[in-house]
Structures are given as C-alpha cells and as structure tokens.
Short mmCIF file of C-alpha atoms in Angstrom, two decimals:
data_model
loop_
_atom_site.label_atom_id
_atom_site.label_comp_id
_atom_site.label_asym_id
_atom_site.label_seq_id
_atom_site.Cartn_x
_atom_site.Cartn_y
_atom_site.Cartn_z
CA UNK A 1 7.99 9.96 -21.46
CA UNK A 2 6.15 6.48 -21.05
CA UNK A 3 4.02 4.63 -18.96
CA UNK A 4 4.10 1.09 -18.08
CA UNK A 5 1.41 -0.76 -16.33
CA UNK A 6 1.66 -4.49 -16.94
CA UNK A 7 5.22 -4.80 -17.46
CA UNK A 8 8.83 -4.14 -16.95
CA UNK A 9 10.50 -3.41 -20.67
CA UNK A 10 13.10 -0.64 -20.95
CA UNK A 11 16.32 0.75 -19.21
CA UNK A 12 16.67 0.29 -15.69
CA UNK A 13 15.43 3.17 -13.61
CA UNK A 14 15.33 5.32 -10.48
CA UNK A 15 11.79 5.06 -8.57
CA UNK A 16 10.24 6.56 -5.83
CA UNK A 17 7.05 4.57 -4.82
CA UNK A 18 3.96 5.59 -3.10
CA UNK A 19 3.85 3.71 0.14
CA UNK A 20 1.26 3.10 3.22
CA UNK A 21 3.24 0.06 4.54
CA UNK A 22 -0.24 -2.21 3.39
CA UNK A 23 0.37 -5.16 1.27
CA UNK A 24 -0.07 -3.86 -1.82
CA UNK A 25 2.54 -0.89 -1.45
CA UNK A 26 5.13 -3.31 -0.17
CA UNK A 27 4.20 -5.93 -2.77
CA UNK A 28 4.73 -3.69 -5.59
CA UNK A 29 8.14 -2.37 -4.55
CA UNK A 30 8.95 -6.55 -3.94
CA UNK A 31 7.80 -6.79 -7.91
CA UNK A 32 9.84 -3.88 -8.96
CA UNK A 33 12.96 -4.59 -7.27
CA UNK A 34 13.00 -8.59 -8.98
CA UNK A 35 12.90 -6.84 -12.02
CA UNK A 36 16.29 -4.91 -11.27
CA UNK A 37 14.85 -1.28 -10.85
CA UNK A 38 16.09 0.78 -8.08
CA UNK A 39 13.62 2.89 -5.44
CA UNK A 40 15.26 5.36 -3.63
CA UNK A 41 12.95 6.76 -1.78
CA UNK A 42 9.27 6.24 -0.49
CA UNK A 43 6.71 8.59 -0.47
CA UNK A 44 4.05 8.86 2.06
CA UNK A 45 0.44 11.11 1.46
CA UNK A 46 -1.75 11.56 5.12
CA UNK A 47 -4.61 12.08 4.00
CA UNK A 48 -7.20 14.95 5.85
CA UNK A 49 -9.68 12.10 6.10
CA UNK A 50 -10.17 8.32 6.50
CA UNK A 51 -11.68 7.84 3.41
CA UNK A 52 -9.98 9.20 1.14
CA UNK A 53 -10.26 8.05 -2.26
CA UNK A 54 -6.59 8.25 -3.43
CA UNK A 55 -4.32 7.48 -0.31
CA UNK A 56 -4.71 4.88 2.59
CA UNK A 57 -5.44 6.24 6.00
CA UNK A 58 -5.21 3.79 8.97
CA UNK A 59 -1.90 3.33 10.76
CA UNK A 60 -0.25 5.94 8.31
CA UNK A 61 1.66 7.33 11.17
CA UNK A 62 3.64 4.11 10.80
CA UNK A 63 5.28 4.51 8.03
CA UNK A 64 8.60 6.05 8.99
CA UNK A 65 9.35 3.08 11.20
CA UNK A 66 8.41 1.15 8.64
CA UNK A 67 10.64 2.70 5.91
CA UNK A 68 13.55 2.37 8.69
CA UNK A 69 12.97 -1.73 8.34
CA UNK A 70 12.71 -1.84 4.46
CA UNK A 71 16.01 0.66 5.16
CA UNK A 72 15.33 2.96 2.48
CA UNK A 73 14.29 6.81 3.15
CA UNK A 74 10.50 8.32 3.07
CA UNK A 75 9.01 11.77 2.50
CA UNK A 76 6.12 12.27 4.50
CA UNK A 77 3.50 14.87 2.71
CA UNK A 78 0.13 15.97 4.68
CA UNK A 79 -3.15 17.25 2.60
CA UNK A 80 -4.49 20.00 4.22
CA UNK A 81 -8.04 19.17 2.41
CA UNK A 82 -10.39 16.30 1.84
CA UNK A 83 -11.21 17.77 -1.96
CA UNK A 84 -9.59 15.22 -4.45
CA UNK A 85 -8.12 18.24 -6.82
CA UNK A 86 -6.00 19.44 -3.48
CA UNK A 87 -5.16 15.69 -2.85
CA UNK A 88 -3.66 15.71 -6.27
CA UNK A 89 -2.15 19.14 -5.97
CA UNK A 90 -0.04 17.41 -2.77
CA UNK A 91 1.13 14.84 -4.62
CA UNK A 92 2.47 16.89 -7.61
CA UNK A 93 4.33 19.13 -5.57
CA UNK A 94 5.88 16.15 -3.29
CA UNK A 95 7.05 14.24 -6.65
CA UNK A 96 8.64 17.85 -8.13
CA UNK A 97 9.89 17.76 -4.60
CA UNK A 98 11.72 14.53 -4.31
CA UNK A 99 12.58 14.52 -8.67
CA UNK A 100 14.99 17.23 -7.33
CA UNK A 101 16.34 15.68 -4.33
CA UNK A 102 16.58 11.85 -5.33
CA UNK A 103 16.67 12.85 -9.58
CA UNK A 104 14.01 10.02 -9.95
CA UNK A 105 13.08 8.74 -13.35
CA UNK A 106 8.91 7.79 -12.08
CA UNK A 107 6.66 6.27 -9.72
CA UNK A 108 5.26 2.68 -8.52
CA UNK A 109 1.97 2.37 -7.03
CA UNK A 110 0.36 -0.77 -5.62
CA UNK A 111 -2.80 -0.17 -7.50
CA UNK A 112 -4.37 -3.70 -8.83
CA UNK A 113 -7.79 -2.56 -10.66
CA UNK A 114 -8.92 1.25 -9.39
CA UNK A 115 -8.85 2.81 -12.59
CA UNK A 116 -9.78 6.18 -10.88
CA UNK A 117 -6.39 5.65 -9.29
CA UNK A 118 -4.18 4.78 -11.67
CA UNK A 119 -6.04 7.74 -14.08
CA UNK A 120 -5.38 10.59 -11.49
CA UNK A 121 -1.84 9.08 -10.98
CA UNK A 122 -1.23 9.25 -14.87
CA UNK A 123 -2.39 12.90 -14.99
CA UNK A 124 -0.33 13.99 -12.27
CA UNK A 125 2.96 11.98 -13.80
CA UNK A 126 2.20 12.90 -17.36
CA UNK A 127 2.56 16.42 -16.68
CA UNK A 128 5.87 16.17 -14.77
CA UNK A 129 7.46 13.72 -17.59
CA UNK A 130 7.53 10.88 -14.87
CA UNK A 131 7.00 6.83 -15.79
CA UNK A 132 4.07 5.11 -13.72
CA UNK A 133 5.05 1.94 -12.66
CA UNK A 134 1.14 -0.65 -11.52
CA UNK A 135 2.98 -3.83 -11.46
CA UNK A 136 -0.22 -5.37 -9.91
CA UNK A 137 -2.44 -4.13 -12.63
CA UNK A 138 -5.10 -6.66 -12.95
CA UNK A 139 -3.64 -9.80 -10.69
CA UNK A 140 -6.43 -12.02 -9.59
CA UNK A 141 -7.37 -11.84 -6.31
CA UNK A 142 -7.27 -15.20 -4.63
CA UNK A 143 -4.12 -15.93 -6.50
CA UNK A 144 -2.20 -12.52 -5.55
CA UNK A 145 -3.18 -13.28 -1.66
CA UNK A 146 -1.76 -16.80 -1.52
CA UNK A 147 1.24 -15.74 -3.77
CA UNK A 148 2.03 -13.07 -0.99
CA UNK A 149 1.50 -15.60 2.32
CA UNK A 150 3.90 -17.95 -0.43
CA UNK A 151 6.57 -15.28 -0.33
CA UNK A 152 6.47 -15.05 3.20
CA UNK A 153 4.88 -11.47 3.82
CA UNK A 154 2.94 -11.37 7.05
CA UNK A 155 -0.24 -9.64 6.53
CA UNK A 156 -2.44 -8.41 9.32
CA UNK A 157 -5.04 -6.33 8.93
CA UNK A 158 -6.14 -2.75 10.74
CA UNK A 159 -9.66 -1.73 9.31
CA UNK A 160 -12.79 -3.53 7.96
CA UNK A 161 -15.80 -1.89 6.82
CA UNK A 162 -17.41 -4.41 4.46
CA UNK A 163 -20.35 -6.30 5.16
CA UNK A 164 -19.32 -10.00 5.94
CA UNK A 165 -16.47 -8.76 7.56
CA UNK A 166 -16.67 -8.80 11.26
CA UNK A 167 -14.69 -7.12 14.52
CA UNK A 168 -12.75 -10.92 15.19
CA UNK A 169 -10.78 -9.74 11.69
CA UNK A 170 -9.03 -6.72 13.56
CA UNK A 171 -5.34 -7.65 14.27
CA UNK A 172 -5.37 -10.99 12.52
CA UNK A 173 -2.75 -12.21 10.60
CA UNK A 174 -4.04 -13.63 6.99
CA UNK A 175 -2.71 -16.74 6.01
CA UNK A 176 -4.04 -19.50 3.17
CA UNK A 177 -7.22 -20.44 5.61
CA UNK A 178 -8.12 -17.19 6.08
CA UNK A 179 -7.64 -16.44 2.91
CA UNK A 180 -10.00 -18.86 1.82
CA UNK A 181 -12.40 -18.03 4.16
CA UNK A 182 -12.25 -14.26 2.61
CA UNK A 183 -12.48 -15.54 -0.92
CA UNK A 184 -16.35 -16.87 0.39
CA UNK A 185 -17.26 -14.21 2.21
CA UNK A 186 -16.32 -11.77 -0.51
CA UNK A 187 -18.46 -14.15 -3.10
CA UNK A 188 -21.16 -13.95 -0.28
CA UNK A 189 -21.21 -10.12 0.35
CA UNK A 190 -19.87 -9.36 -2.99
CA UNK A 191 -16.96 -6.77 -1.60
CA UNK A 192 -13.51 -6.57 -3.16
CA UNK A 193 -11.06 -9.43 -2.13
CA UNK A 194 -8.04 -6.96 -3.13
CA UNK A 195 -10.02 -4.47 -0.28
CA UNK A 196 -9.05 -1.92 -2.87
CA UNK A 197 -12.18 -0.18 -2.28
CA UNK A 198 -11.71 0.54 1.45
CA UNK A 199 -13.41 -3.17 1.79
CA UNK A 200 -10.65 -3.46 4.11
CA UNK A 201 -6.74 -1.88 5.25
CA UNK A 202 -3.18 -4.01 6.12
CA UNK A 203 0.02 -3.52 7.53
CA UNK A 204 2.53 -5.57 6.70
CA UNK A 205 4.50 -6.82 9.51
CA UNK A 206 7.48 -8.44 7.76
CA UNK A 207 8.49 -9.73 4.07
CA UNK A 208 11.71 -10.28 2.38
CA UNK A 209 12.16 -6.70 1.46
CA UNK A 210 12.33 -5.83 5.39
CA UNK A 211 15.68 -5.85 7.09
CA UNK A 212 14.22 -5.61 10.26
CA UNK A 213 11.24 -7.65 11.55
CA UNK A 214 8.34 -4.72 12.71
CA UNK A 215 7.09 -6.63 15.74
CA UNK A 216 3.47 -5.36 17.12
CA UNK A 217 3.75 -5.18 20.90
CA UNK A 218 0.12 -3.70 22.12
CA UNK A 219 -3.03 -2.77 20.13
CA UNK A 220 -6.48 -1.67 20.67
CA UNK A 221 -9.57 -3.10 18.59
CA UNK A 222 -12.03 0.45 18.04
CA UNK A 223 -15.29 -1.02 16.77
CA UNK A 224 -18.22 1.68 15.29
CA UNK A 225 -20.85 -1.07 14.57
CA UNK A 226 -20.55 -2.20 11.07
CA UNK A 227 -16.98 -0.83 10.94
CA UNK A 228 -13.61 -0.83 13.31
CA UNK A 229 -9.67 -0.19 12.94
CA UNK A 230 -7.13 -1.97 14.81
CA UNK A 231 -5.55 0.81 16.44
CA UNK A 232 -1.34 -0.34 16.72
CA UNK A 233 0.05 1.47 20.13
CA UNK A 234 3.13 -0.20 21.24
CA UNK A 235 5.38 -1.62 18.76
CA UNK A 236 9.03 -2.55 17.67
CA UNK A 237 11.64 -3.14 15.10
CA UNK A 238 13.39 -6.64 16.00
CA UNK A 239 16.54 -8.33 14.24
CA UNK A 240 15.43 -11.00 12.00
#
C-alpha cells in the first residue's frame, strides 16, 4: 500500500473520489483525470450536521444530479451521528462497500491544507490497503482560484460564515474580480481564501469534466445574521 499526496508517480489506477459537487471535489477529480487515472465512481457522505468537520453540508442533496452531468455513478452514504469516530466509521464501511462493487485501487479528496482531514482520511485508507490521492495538497490560494475561473469552472457559492463576508456573496458566481476582492477581504478578516475551514461552501455549476451544463433555475438567500446559505430550489441539467 502507498499514499500519494503531492503527486501522480506509479501505475495507473481505479479511484473512487469523495465528492460534494464544491470546487475543490470537482477540481481534484479534473487533476486526477489529466494525469490518466480512472474514477469510477463518486462517493457522497451527508453529514448529521452542518458543521461537520470532515464532509461538506450545504446543497449535498445535489449531488446525484450532479454526478448524472459529470456522467459517472455516486454512492450516497448518510451518518446517523454528529461524533467524528461514527463519521469515520461511515466512511470505512462505504469504501469496503464500493472496493467490492467498483474493485477500486484508492481514494481522491479535494483537501488543500486540513491536515485533520487528510490524517483521518489516511487512517481510514491505511487500514483497508487503499491509496489516498490530495492532488491539491498545499496549492496557493489566490493562484488555485484564478487557475480554476482559467479552466473555465463556474463557481458560485451557497454558504458564508466568515467575518468580511457578507449576505450579497450568496448565489454569486466568482470570477477574477471577485476573486480579488476575496483575496483582501480574507487579508482583512484573516479567514481562509480556500474556505476550507467552513469560511465559506460552492457548487460548481459547470467545468470541463461536466457533460451536461447544471443550470440553477430558482434559489432562496436564508440569512442568520453573521451567517446564510443559498438555498438552490429549482434547477436543471442543460446540453452544453
């Protein structure tokens, strides 16, 4: 068994990857793929609560239509607890799960610098003799969000709860601007550009590894305060 986290050496594998349809899900099966490795399958954790500290909440429900426009299957795994040991517990059994069904070879993850993460990941995949597959480990921030808009994935985001960032961010679609703008206001408030601390969520709306074009027809802006989700009610999958 071996891990790899910053790059790609070895024989070509089978992969499942873990996958909220956010940016950095979808960007990490766009990485894997260039580098010739095959997913089969996506794997999708609802968590018990919106914070939970391994798996992305908002929009979750998504997903499957998602996984319809990237055209590849997903396995769709609810925890029945908030308690991070039970979290894990769901995950192991959904990767013994889908080694038997899809006879995958490891995992990708979209983590960029959560070392809590990536360490709970490893334990889980270390005892089931599975690869772990971070090809975002470490990518700077600013440079990561403009390579993205670059590569034409449309990025709109569905939660804030970071100081600095404000309600008029719900259901916008980032592109180098706004990007910029973040890059200050994460210098001024000092949150996490990557939002890989909850800072904020995404759904990504299209991006060359989509088939179909997932098209956002109605939405509802929930603000708490100092927090708020951009709750998506109507949508559709559109030929590109």
């Amino acid at each position: 068994m071996y891990l790899i986290y910053y790059t790609f050496w070895g024989s070509l594998l089978k992969l499942v990857s873990l996958y909220s349809g956010g940016k950095d899900s979808n960007y990490a099966i766009f990485e894997v793929n260039q580098h010739g490795h095959e997913i089969v399958c996506l794997l999708s954790i609802v968590p018990l609560i919106n914070d939970s500290l391994l798996f992305h909440f908002p929009n979750i429900h998504l997903t499957p239509i998602l996984a319809e426009a990237i055209n590849l299957p997903l396995r769709k795994f609810q925890s029945k607890s908030s308690k991070l040991s039970d979290e894990i517990q769901v995950l192991e059994n959904a990767l013994v799960k889908i080694r038997k069904e899809f006879d995958i070879q490891g995992i990708v993850h979209g983590g960029i610098s959560s070392n809590f993460q990536k360490r709970n990941f490893e334990t889980v995949c270390q005892k089931l003799g599975l690869s772990v597959f971070s090809p975002l480990w470490n990518l700077p921030p600013s440079k990561y969000l403009h390579k993205m808009i670059d590569q034409k994935f449309e990025i709109v985001i569905v939660s804030v709860s970071a100081m600095g960032l404000e309600r008029q961010w719900l259901g916008s679609m980032l592109d180098h601007e706004k990007v910029k703008n973040l890059e200050s206001l994460s210098l001024k408030y000092r949150f996490n550009l990557n939002f890989e601390g909850g800072e904020a969520e995404t759904i990504v709306v299209d991006c060359p590894l989509y088939k179909k074009k997932f098209r956002i027809k109605e939405g509802i802006v929930r603000w708490f305060g100092d927090n708020g989700i951009f709750e998506i009610t109507d949508y559709e999958l559109i030929n590109k």
